[in-house]
PDB file of C-alpha atoms in Angstrom:
ATOM      1  CA  MET D   1      11.947  41.243 -59.292  1.00 49.00           C
ATOM      2  CA  GLN D   2       8.520  39.727 -59.370  1.00 50.00           C
ATOM      3  CA  ASN D   3      10.007  36.249 -58.947  1.00 51.00           C
ATOM      4  CA  ARG D   4      11.993  37.418 -55.919  1.00 51.00           C
ATOM      5  CA  ALA D   5       8.858  38.931 -54.348  1.00 47.00           C
ATOM      6  CA  ARG D   6       6.920  35.770 -55.070  1.00 51.00           C
ATOM      7  CA  LEU D   7       9.622  33.656 -53.424  1.00 41.00           C
ATOM      8  CA  SER D   8       9.660  35.905 -50.352  1.00 50.00           C
ATOM      9  CA  TYR D   9       5.874  35.641 -50.113  1.00 43.00           C
ATOM     10  CA  LEU D  10       6.028  31.839 -50.314  1.00 38.00           C
ATOM     11  CA  ALA D  11       8.740  31.746 -47.656  1.00 43.00           C
ATOM     12  CA  VAL D  12       6.545  33.781 -45.282  1.00 39.00           C
ATOM     13  CA  LEU D  13       3.606  31.453 -45.903  1.00 40.00           C
ATOM     14  CA  LEU D  14       5.813  28.429 -45.199  1.00 37.00           C
ATOM     15  CA  LEU D  15       7.020  29.913 -41.919  1.00 41.00           C
ATOM     16  CA  LEU D  16       3.461  30.669 -40.886  1.00 40.00           C
ATOM     17  CA  PHE D  17       2.412  27.096 -41.739  1.00 39.00           C
ATOM     18  CA  VAL D  18       5.282  25.628 -39.685  1.00 38.00           C
ATOM     19  CA  ALA D  19       4.447  27.917 -36.783  1.00 41.00           C
ATOM     20  CA  CYS D  20       0.822  26.848 -36.836  1.00 43.00           C
ATOM     21  CA  GLU D  21       1.815  23.184 -36.903  1.00 42.00           C
ATOM     22  CA  SER D  22       4.383  23.517 -34.088  1.00 46.00           C
ATOM     23  CA  PRO D  23       3.193  22.142 -30.711  1.00 47.00           C
ATOM     24  CA  THR D  24       3.656  25.511 -28.978  1.00 54.00           C
ATOM     25  CA  ASP D  25       0.347  25.063 -27.139  1.00 67.00           C
ATOM     26  CA  GLN D  26       1.170  21.694 -25.531  1.00 73.00           C
ATOM     27  CA  LYS D  27       0.747  21.825 -21.768  1.00 84.00           C
ATOM     28  CA  LEU D  28       1.665  19.464 -18.947  1.00 82.00           C
ATOM     29  CA  MET D  29      -0.903  20.563 -16.403  1.00 80.00           C
ATOM     30  CA  GLY D  30      -0.606  18.158 -13.461  1.00 86.00           C
ATOM     31  CA  VAL D  31       0.016  14.684 -12.079  1.00 93.00           C
ATOM     32  CA  GLN D  32      -2.638  12.578 -10.384  1.00 93.00           C
ATOM     33  CA  ALA D  33      -1.896  11.691  -6.745  1.00 96.00           C
ATOM     34  CA  VAL D  34      -1.535   7.955  -6.030  1.00 97.00           C
ATOM     35  CA  ILE D  35      -1.840   5.827  -2.882  1.00 97.00           C
ATOM     36  CA  LEU D  36      -0.136   2.411  -2.791  1.00 98.00           C
ATOM     37  CA  GLU D  37      -1.399   0.209   0.035  1.00 97.00           C
ATOM     38  CA  ALA D  38       1.654  -2.016   0.447  1.00 97.00           C
ATOM     39  CA  VAL D  39       5.339  -2.247  -0.392  1.00 97.00           C
ATOM     40  CA  GLY D  40       5.609  -4.122  -3.695  1.00 97.00           C
ATOM     41  CA  ASP D  41       2.420  -2.657  -5.173  1.00 98.00           C
ATOM     42  CA  SER D  42       2.670  -1.011  -8.616  1.00 98.00           C
ATOM     43  CA  LYS D  43       0.463   1.393 -10.556  1.00 98.00           C
ATOM     44  CA  GLN D  44       0.624   3.401 -13.764  1.00 97.00           C
ATOM     45  CA  LEU D  45       1.052   7.134 -13.168  1.00 97.00           C
ATOM     46  CA  GLU D  46      -1.152   9.556 -15.072  1.00 94.00           C
ATOM     47  CA  ALA D  47      -0.539  13.159 -16.097  1.00 92.00           C
ATOM     48  CA  SER D  48      -2.921  15.753 -17.535  1.00 89.00           C
ATOM     49  CA  VAL D  49      -1.622  16.774 -20.979  1.00 89.00           C
ATOM     50  CA  SER D  50      -3.154  19.022 -23.617  1.00 88.00           C
ATOM     51  CA  GLY D  51      -2.159  19.965 -27.148  1.00 84.00           C
ATOM     52  CA  THR D  52      -0.282  16.753 -27.944  1.00 86.00           C
ATOM     53  CA  ASP D  53      -0.536  12.984 -27.994  1.00 85.00           C
ATOM     54  CA  ALA D  54       3.018  12.637 -26.693  1.00 89.00           C
ATOM     55  CA  LEU D  55       3.560  10.997 -23.304  1.00 90.00           C
ATOM     56  CA  PRO D  56       5.791  12.434 -20.589  1.00 93.00           C
ATOM     57  CA  ALA D  57       8.921  10.815 -19.199  1.00 95.00           C
ATOM     58  CA  TRP D  58       8.878  10.027 -15.480  1.00 97.00           C
ATOM     59  CA  GLU D  59      11.290   9.893 -12.566  1.00 97.00           C
ATOM     60  CA  SER D  60      11.142   9.482  -8.788  1.00 98.00           C
ATOM     61  CA  LEU D  61      12.665  12.148  -6.567  1.00 98.00           C
ATOM     62  CA  ASN D  62      12.481   9.763  -3.563  1.00 98.00           C
ATOM     63  CA  PRO D  63      13.716   6.361  -4.776  1.00 98.00           C
ATOM     64  CA  GLY D  64      13.779   5.041  -1.199  1.00 98.00           C
ATOM     65  CA  VAL D  65       9.977   5.223  -1.197  1.00 98.00           C
ATOM     66  CA  VAL D  66       9.046   4.519  -4.829  1.00 98.00           C
ATOM     67  CA  THR D  67      10.789   3.713  -8.068  1.00 98.00           C
ATOM     68  CA  VAL D  68       9.349   4.845 -11.391  1.00 98.00           C
ATOM     69  CA  SER D  69       9.994   3.515 -14.877  1.00 98.00           C
ATOM     70  CA  ARG D  70      10.494   6.055 -17.643  1.00 97.00           C
ATOM     71  CA  ALA D  71       7.026   5.085 -18.912  1.00 96.00           C
ATOM     72  CA  GLY D  72       5.462   5.892 -15.523  1.00 97.00           C
ATOM     73  CA  MET D  73       5.007   2.552 -13.754  1.00 98.00           C
ATOM     74  CA  VAL D  74       5.518   3.370 -10.063  1.00 98.00           C
ATOM     75  CA  THR D  75       6.445   0.666  -7.528  1.00 98.00           C
ATOM     76  CA  ALA D  76       6.436   0.985  -3.734  1.00 98.00           C
ATOM     77  CA  VAL D  77       9.708   0.098  -2.012  1.00 98.00           C
ATOM     78  CA  GLY D  78       9.176   1.722   1.394  1.00 98.00           C
ATOM     79  CA  ALA D  79       6.522   3.451   3.473  1.00 98.00           C
ATOM     80  CA  GLY D  80       6.248   7.226   3.178  1.00 98.00           C
ATOM     81  CA  THR D  81       5.436   9.964   0.691  1.00 98.00           C
ATOM     82  CA  ALA D  82       7.419  10.481  -2.509  1.00 98.00           C
ATOM     83  CA  THR D  83       7.482  13.138  -5.197  1.00 98.00           C
ATOM     84  CA  VAL D  84       7.434  12.043  -8.832  1.00 98.00           C
ATOM     85  CA  ARG D  85       8.203  14.270 -11.789  1.00 97.00           C
ATOM     86  CA  ALA D  86       6.805  14.170 -15.309  1.00 96.00           C
ATOM     87  CA  THR D  87       8.720  15.867 -18.132  1.00 94.00           C
ATOM     88  CA  LEU D  88       7.339  16.682 -21.571  1.00 91.00           C
ATOM     89  CA  GLY D  89       9.590  18.829 -23.725  1.00 89.00           C
ATOM     90  CA  SER D  90      10.397  21.898 -21.620  1.00 89.00           C
ATOM     91  CA  GLU D  91       7.393  21.349 -19.345  1.00 91.00           C
ATOM     92  CA  THR D  92       7.528  19.604 -15.949  1.00 92.00           C
ATOM     93  CA  ALA D  93       4.891  18.686 -13.397  1.00 94.00           C
ATOM     94  CA  HIS D  94       5.131  17.065  -9.983  1.00 96.00           C
ATOM     95  CA  GLY D  95       2.840  14.731  -8.066  1.00 96.00           C
ATOM     96  CA  GLN D  96       2.791  12.769  -4.834  1.00 97.00           C
ATOM     97  CA  VAL D  97       2.740   9.031  -4.246  1.00 98.00           C
ATOM     98  CA  THR D  98       1.923   7.796  -0.746  1.00 98.00           C
ATOM     99  CA  VAL D  99       2.950   4.299   0.366  1.00 98.00           C
ATOM    100  CA  LEU D 100       1.070   3.109   3.450  1.00 98.00           C
ATOM    101  CA  PRO D 101       3.009   1.541   6.342  1.00 97.00           C
ATOM    102  CA  SER D 102       3.151  -2.200   6.934  1.00 97.00           C
ATOM    103  CA  VAL D 103      -0.011  -3.997   7.992  1.00 97.00           C
ATOM    104  CA  ASN D 104      -0.412  -3.589  11.763  1.00 96.00           C
ATOM    105  CA  VAL D 105      -3.289  -5.524  13.332  1.00 96.00           C
ATOM    106  CA  GLU D 106      -4.045  -4.439  16.903  1.00 95.00           C
ATOM    107  CA  ILE D 107      -6.323  -6.020  19.512  1.00 95.00           C
ATOM    108  CA  THR D 108      -8.608  -3.427  21.064  1.00 93.00           C
ATOM    109  CA  SER D 109     -10.420  -5.864  23.379  1.00 93.00           C
ATOM    110  CA  ALA D 110     -10.604  -9.559  24.209  1.00 94.00           C
ATOM    111  CA  THR D 111     -13.687 -11.179  25.718  1.00 94.00           C
ATOM    112  CA  ARG D 112     -14.089 -14.834  26.691  1.00 94.00           C
ATOM    113  CA  VAL D 113     -17.149 -16.688  27.979  1.00 93.00           C
ATOM    114  CA  PRO D 114     -17.458 -20.324  29.091  1.00 90.00           C
ATOM    115  CA  GLY D 115     -18.619 -22.676  26.372  1.00 85.00           C
ATOM    116  CA  ASN D 116     -18.641 -26.457  26.149  1.00 87.00           C
ATOM    117  CA  PRO D 117     -16.739 -28.320  28.885  1.00 92.00           C
ATOM    118  CA  GLY D 118     -13.034 -27.612  28.435  1.00 93.00           C
ATOM    119  CA  TRP D 119     -13.658 -24.903  25.832  1.00 95.00           C
ATOM    120  CA  ASP D 120     -14.417 -21.191  25.912  1.00 96.00           C
ATOM    121  CA  ASP D 121     -15.722 -18.773  23.323  1.00 96.00           C
ATOM    122  CA  VAL D 122     -13.470 -15.788  22.703  1.00 96.00           C
ATOM    123  CA  THR D 123     -14.130 -12.581  20.759  1.00 96.00           C
ATOM    124  CA  LEU D 124     -11.216 -10.381  19.716  1.00 95.00           C
ATOM    125  CA  ARG D 125     -11.988  -6.862  18.573  1.00 96.00           C
ATOM    126  CA  ILE D 126      -9.249  -5.908  16.118  1.00 96.00           C
ATOM    127  CA  ARG D 127      -8.279  -3.055  13.821  1.00 96.00           C
ATOM    128  CA  ASN D 128      -5.585  -2.455  11.243  1.00 96.00           C
ATOM    129  CA  THR D 129      -3.597   0.771  11.545  1.00 95.00           C
ATOM    130  CA  GLY D 130      -1.332   0.044   8.569  1.00 96.00           C
ATOM    131  CA  GLY D 131      -1.603  -0.997   4.946  1.00 97.00           C
ATOM    132  CA  ARG D 132      -3.178  -4.031   3.316  1.00 97.00           C
ATOM    133  CA  GLY D 133      -2.101  -7.464   4.519  1.00 97.00           C
ATOM    134  CA  TYR D 134      -2.937 -10.709   6.328  1.00 97.00           C
ATOM    135  CA  TYR D 135      -2.999 -11.986   9.886  1.00 97.00           C
ATOM    136  CA  ARG D 136      -3.150 -15.213  11.884  1.00 96.00           C
ATOM    137  CA  THR D 137      -3.917 -15.830  15.557  1.00 96.00           C
ATOM    138  CA  ARG D 138      -2.405 -18.169  18.145  1.00 96.00           C
ATOM    139  CA  PHE D 139      -3.496 -18.836  21.712  1.00 96.00           C
ATOM    140  CA  TYR D 140      -0.939 -19.705  24.395  1.00 96.00           C
ATOM    141  CA  ARG D 141      -0.710 -20.905  27.960  1.00 93.00           C
ATOM    142  CA  ALA D 142       2.237 -20.607  30.290  1.00 89.00           C
ATOM    143  CA  ALA D 143       4.895 -23.306  30.378  1.00 86.00           C
ATOM    144  CA  SER D 144       4.177 -26.168  32.777  1.00 81.00           C
ATOM    145  CA  THR D 145       7.780 -26.203  34.012  1.00 84.00           C
ATOM    146  CA  PRO D 146       9.867 -23.252  35.264  1.00 82.00           C
ATOM    147  CA  GLY D 147      11.904 -21.740  32.447  1.00 81.00           C
ATOM    148  CA  GLY D 148      10.008 -23.709  29.802  1.00 85.00           C
ATOM    149  CA  GLN D 149       8.563 -22.321  26.581  1.00 88.00           C
ATOM    150  CA  PRO D 150       4.924 -21.222  26.422  1.00 91.00           C
ATOM    151  CA  GLU D 151       2.639 -23.812  24.880  1.00 93.00           C
ATOM    152  CA  ILE D 152       0.494 -23.194  21.805  1.00 95.00           C
ATOM    153  CA  VAL D 153      -2.947 -24.538  22.671  1.00 95.00           C
ATOM    154  CA  SER D 154      -4.851 -23.337  19.610  1.00 96.00           C
ATOM    155  CA  GLN D 155      -4.056 -21.549  16.355  1.00 95.00           C
ATOM    156  CA  MET D 156      -5.638 -20.396  13.129  1.00 93.00           C
ATOM    157  CA  LEU D 157      -3.260 -21.170  10.258  1.00 92.00           C
ATOM    158  CA  THR D 158      -5.419 -19.700   7.499  1.00 93.00           C
ATOM    159  CA  ASP D 159      -4.364 -16.270   6.260  1.00 95.00           C
ATOM    160  CA  ILE D 160      -7.091 -13.724   6.951  1.00 96.00           C
ATOM    161  CA  ALA D 161      -7.013 -10.748   4.602  1.00 96.00           C
ATOM    162  CA  ILE D 162      -7.403  -7.307   6.101  1.00 96.00           C
ATOM    163  CA  ALA D 163      -7.700  -4.078   4.146  1.00 96.00           C
ATOM    164  CA  ALA D 164      -5.975  -0.771   4.760  1.00 94.00           C
ATOM    165  CA  GLY D 165      -8.105   1.482   6.925  1.00 87.00           C
ATOM    166  CA  GLN D 166     -10.623  -1.286   7.590  1.00 89.00           C
ATOM    167  CA  PRO D 167     -12.954  -0.391  10.499  1.00 90.00           C
ATOM    168  CA  GLU D 168     -12.706  -2.311  13.746  1.00 94.00           C
ATOM    169  CA  LEU D 169     -14.084  -5.835  13.389  1.00 93.00           C
ATOM    170  CA  SER D 170     -14.685  -8.947  15.461  1.00 94.00           C
ATOM    171  CA  ALA D 171     -12.837 -12.256  15.237  1.00 91.00           C
ATOM    172  CA  MET D 172     -14.671 -15.043  17.092  1.00 93.00           C
ATOM    173  CA  THR D 173     -13.499 -18.580  17.778  1.00 93.00           C
ATOM    174  CA  GLN D 174     -13.484 -21.390  20.338  1.00 94.00           C
ATOM    175  CA  ILE D 175     -10.362 -21.938  22.394  1.00 95.00           C
ATOM    176  CA  PRO D 176      -9.283 -24.448  25.053  1.00 96.00           C
ATOM    177  CA  ALA D 177     -10.160 -23.294  28.554  1.00 95.00           C
ATOM    178  CA  SER D 178      -6.442 -23.458  29.382  1.00 94.00           C
ATOM    179  CA  ALA D 179      -5.589 -20.620  26.947  1.00 95.00           C
ATOM    180  CA  GLU D 180      -4.233 -17.565  28.753  1.00 94.00           C
ATOM    181  CA  TRP D 181      -3.352 -15.064  26.029  1.00 95.00           C
ATOM    182  CA  ALA D 182      -3.699 -14.429  22.307  1.00 96.00           C
ATOM    183  CA  VAL D 183      -1.058 -13.260  19.817  1.00 96.00           C
ATOM    184  CA  ILE D 184      -1.717 -11.849  16.363  1.00 96.00           C
ATOM    185  CA  TYR D 185       0.903 -12.305  13.649  1.00 97.00           C
ATOM    186  CA  SER D 186       0.697 -10.072  10.572  1.00 97.00           C
ATOM    187  CA  ARG D 187       2.404 -10.095   7.184  1.00 97.00           C
ATOM    188  CA  ASP D 188       2.470  -7.811   4.180  1.00 97.00           C
ATOM    189  CA  PRO D 189       0.871  -9.101   0.950  1.00 96.00           C
ATOM    190  CA  HIS D 190       4.141  -9.408  -0.972  1.00 96.00           C
ATOM    191  CA  SER D 191       6.015 -11.141   1.862  1.00 94.00           C
ATOM    192  CA  MET D 192       5.713 -14.510   3.603  1.00 93.00           C
ATOM    193  CA  GLU D 193       7.360 -13.258   6.802  1.00 95.00           C
ATOM    194  CA  TYR D 194       5.054 -12.906   9.805  1.00 95.00           C
ATOM    195  CA  ARG D 195       5.707 -10.533  12.688  1.00 96.00           C
ATOM    196  CA  THR D 196       4.024 -10.185  16.060  1.00 95.00           C
ATOM    197  CA  THR D 197       1.848  -7.094  15.931  1.00 95.00           C
ATOM    198  CA  ALA D 198      -0.462  -7.537  18.935  1.00 95.00           C
ATOM    199  CA  CYS D 199      -1.193  -9.647  21.996  1.00 94.00           C
ATOM    200  CA  ALA D 200      -3.894  -9.675  24.631  1.00 94.00           C
ATOM    201  CA  ARG D 201      -4.331 -11.394  27.986  1.00 94.00           C
ATOM    202  CA  LEU D 202      -7.602 -13.294  28.147  1.00 93.00           C
ATOM    203  CA  ASP D 203      -7.939 -12.792  31.915  1.00 85.00           C
ATOM    204  CA  GLY D 204      -7.986  -9.003  31.566  1.00 78.00           C
ATOM    205  CA  ALA D 205      -4.549  -8.538  33.132  1.00 79.00           C
ATOM    206  CA  ALA D 206      -2.040  -6.139  31.627  1.00 79.00           C
ATOM    207  CA  GLY D 207       0.912  -7.295  29.556  1.00 81.00           C
ATOM    208  CA  CYS D 208       1.647 -10.504  27.706  1.00 85.00           C
ATOM    209  CA  PRO D 209       4.318 -13.114  28.368  1.00 80.00           C
ATOM    210  CA  ALA D 210       6.896 -13.593  25.650  1.00 71.00           C
ATOM    211  CA  SER D 211       5.674 -16.019  23.024  1.00 65.00           C
TER     212      SER D 211
END
């Protein structure tokens, strides 16, 4: 009888020990919001966890915007806002990942003043309303023959980096006096494809010819 009581007592102690060691107090409290500045960017997601050293498993609920590895490496595949989910045991938590739109350099003003004979000084005030990227500038004049293609009279072939949300800034250069309008070509950091994102007439007139 005493042995049976002793065994029952030991069994209760064992259950209490297991209960104390069980991770019943682990909590998955939240997921840190993330901003990715360009399609192709990646970043490690982070979740707030207590009561355990275990790491959550991850998934994207909007794979058209971001993909997420099971370990939490998120990669931007399209502009927009996506929800990601972390799972740890029976606990889940959600967070948001924002992917900024493509770089979009705009010309807010164009000013030219006479310089050396045959050359003018031009100042373009520009701003970026999209994500991180690069831009280049070309200056054109109209074709010399009817129906001909516009002529490039000056161009900057060096990529100029521009940050997301960068305040308006000035781009200054010398151009041939024959230049009639400027075109800005922009590209995203993980692409080599340029697109026309802005143009400006240097005589103050509205609209730009096709370049």
